[in-house]
Short mmCIF file of C-alpha atoms in Angstrom, two decimals:
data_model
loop_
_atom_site.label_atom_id
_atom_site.label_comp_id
_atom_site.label_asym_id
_atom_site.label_seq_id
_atom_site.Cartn_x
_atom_site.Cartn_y
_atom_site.Cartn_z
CA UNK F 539 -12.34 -7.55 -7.74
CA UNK F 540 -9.69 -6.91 -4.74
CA UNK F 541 -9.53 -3.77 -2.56
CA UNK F 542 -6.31 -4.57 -3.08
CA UNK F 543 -6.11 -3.22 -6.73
CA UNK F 544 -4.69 0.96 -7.32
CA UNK F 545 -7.19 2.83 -7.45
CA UNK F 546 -9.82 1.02 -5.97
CA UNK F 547 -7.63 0.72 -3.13
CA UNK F 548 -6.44 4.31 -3.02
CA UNK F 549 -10.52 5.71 -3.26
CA UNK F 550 -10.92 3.00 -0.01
CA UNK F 551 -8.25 4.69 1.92
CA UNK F 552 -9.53 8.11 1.13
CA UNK F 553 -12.50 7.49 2.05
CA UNK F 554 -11.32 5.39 5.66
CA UNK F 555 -8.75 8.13 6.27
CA UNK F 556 -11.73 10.43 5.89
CA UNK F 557 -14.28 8.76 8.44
CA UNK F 558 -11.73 8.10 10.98
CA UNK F 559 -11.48 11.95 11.03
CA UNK F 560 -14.89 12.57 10.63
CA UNK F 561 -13.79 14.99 7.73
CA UNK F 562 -17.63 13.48 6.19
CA UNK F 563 -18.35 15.94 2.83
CA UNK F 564 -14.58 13.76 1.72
CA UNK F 565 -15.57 10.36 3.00
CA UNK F 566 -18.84 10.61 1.00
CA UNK F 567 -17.40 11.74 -1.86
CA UNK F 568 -14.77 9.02 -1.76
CA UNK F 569 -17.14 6.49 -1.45
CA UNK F 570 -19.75 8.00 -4.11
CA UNK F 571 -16.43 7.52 -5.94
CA UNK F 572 -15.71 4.08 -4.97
CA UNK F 573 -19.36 2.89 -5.36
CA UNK F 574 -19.10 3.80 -9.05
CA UNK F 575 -16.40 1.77 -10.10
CA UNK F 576 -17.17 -1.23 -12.22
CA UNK F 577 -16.05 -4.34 -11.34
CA UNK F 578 -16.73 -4.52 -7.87
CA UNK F 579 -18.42 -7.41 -6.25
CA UNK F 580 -22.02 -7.54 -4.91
CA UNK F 581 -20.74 -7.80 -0.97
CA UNK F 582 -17.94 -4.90 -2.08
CA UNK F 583 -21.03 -2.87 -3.06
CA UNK F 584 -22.89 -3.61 0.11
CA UNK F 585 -20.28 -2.83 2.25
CA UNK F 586 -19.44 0.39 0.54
CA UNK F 587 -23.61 1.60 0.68
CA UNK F 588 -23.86 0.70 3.92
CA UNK F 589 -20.68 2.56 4.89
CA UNK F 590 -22.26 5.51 3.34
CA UNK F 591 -24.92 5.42 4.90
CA UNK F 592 -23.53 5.48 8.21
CA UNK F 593 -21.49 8.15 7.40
CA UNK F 594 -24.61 10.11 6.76
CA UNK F 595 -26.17 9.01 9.75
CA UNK F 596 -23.38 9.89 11.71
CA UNK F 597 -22.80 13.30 10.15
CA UNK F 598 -26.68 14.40 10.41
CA UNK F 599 -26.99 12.95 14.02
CA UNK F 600 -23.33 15.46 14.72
CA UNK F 601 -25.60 18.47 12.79
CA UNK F 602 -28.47 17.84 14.87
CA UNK F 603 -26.03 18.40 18.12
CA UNK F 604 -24.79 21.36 16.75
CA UNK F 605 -21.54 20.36 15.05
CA UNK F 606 -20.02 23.28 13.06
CA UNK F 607 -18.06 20.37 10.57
CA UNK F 608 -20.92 18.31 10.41
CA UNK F 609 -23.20 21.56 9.41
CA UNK F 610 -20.75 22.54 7.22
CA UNK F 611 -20.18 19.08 5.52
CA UNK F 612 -23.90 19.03 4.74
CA UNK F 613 -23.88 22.69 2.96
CA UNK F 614 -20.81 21.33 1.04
CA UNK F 615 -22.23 17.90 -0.10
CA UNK F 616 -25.66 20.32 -1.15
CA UNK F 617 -23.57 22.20 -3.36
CA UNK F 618 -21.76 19.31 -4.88
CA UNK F 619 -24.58 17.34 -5.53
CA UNK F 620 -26.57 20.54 -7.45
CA UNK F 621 -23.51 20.83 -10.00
#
């Protein structure tokens, strides 16, 4: 499957808009979103974990320096994932 196609394309640029910004509760989210699509590739799906991941990484490692948005990403992305 392409990036290139609508809506996988439009969850990628949500969710690249979102890290550049460090906005992370959205970029998360937008990848959770993207990961769950069907027909991506295996290297599509890789990319998008390990994305993820760093997101996380980066977004705990900003709470751990005291980050109010990081801190408050983390509450956020608790209560989303409890629903």
């Amino acid at each position: 499957r392409d990036w290139s196609s609508d809506v996988c394309s439009s969850d990628l640029e949500s969710a690249l808009a979102a890290v550049k910004s460090n906005d992370y509760a959205t970029a998360i989210l937008a990848l959770q979103k993207l990961h769950g699509q069907a027909g991506l590739n295996p290297e599509q799906v890789q990319a998008v974990e390990k994305t993820s991941s760093a997101v996380s990484d980066q977004m705990y490692a900003a709470a751990n320096k005291g980050d109010p948005n990081a801190k408050k990403a983390i509450e956020d992305l608790r209560k989303t994932m409890s629903r």
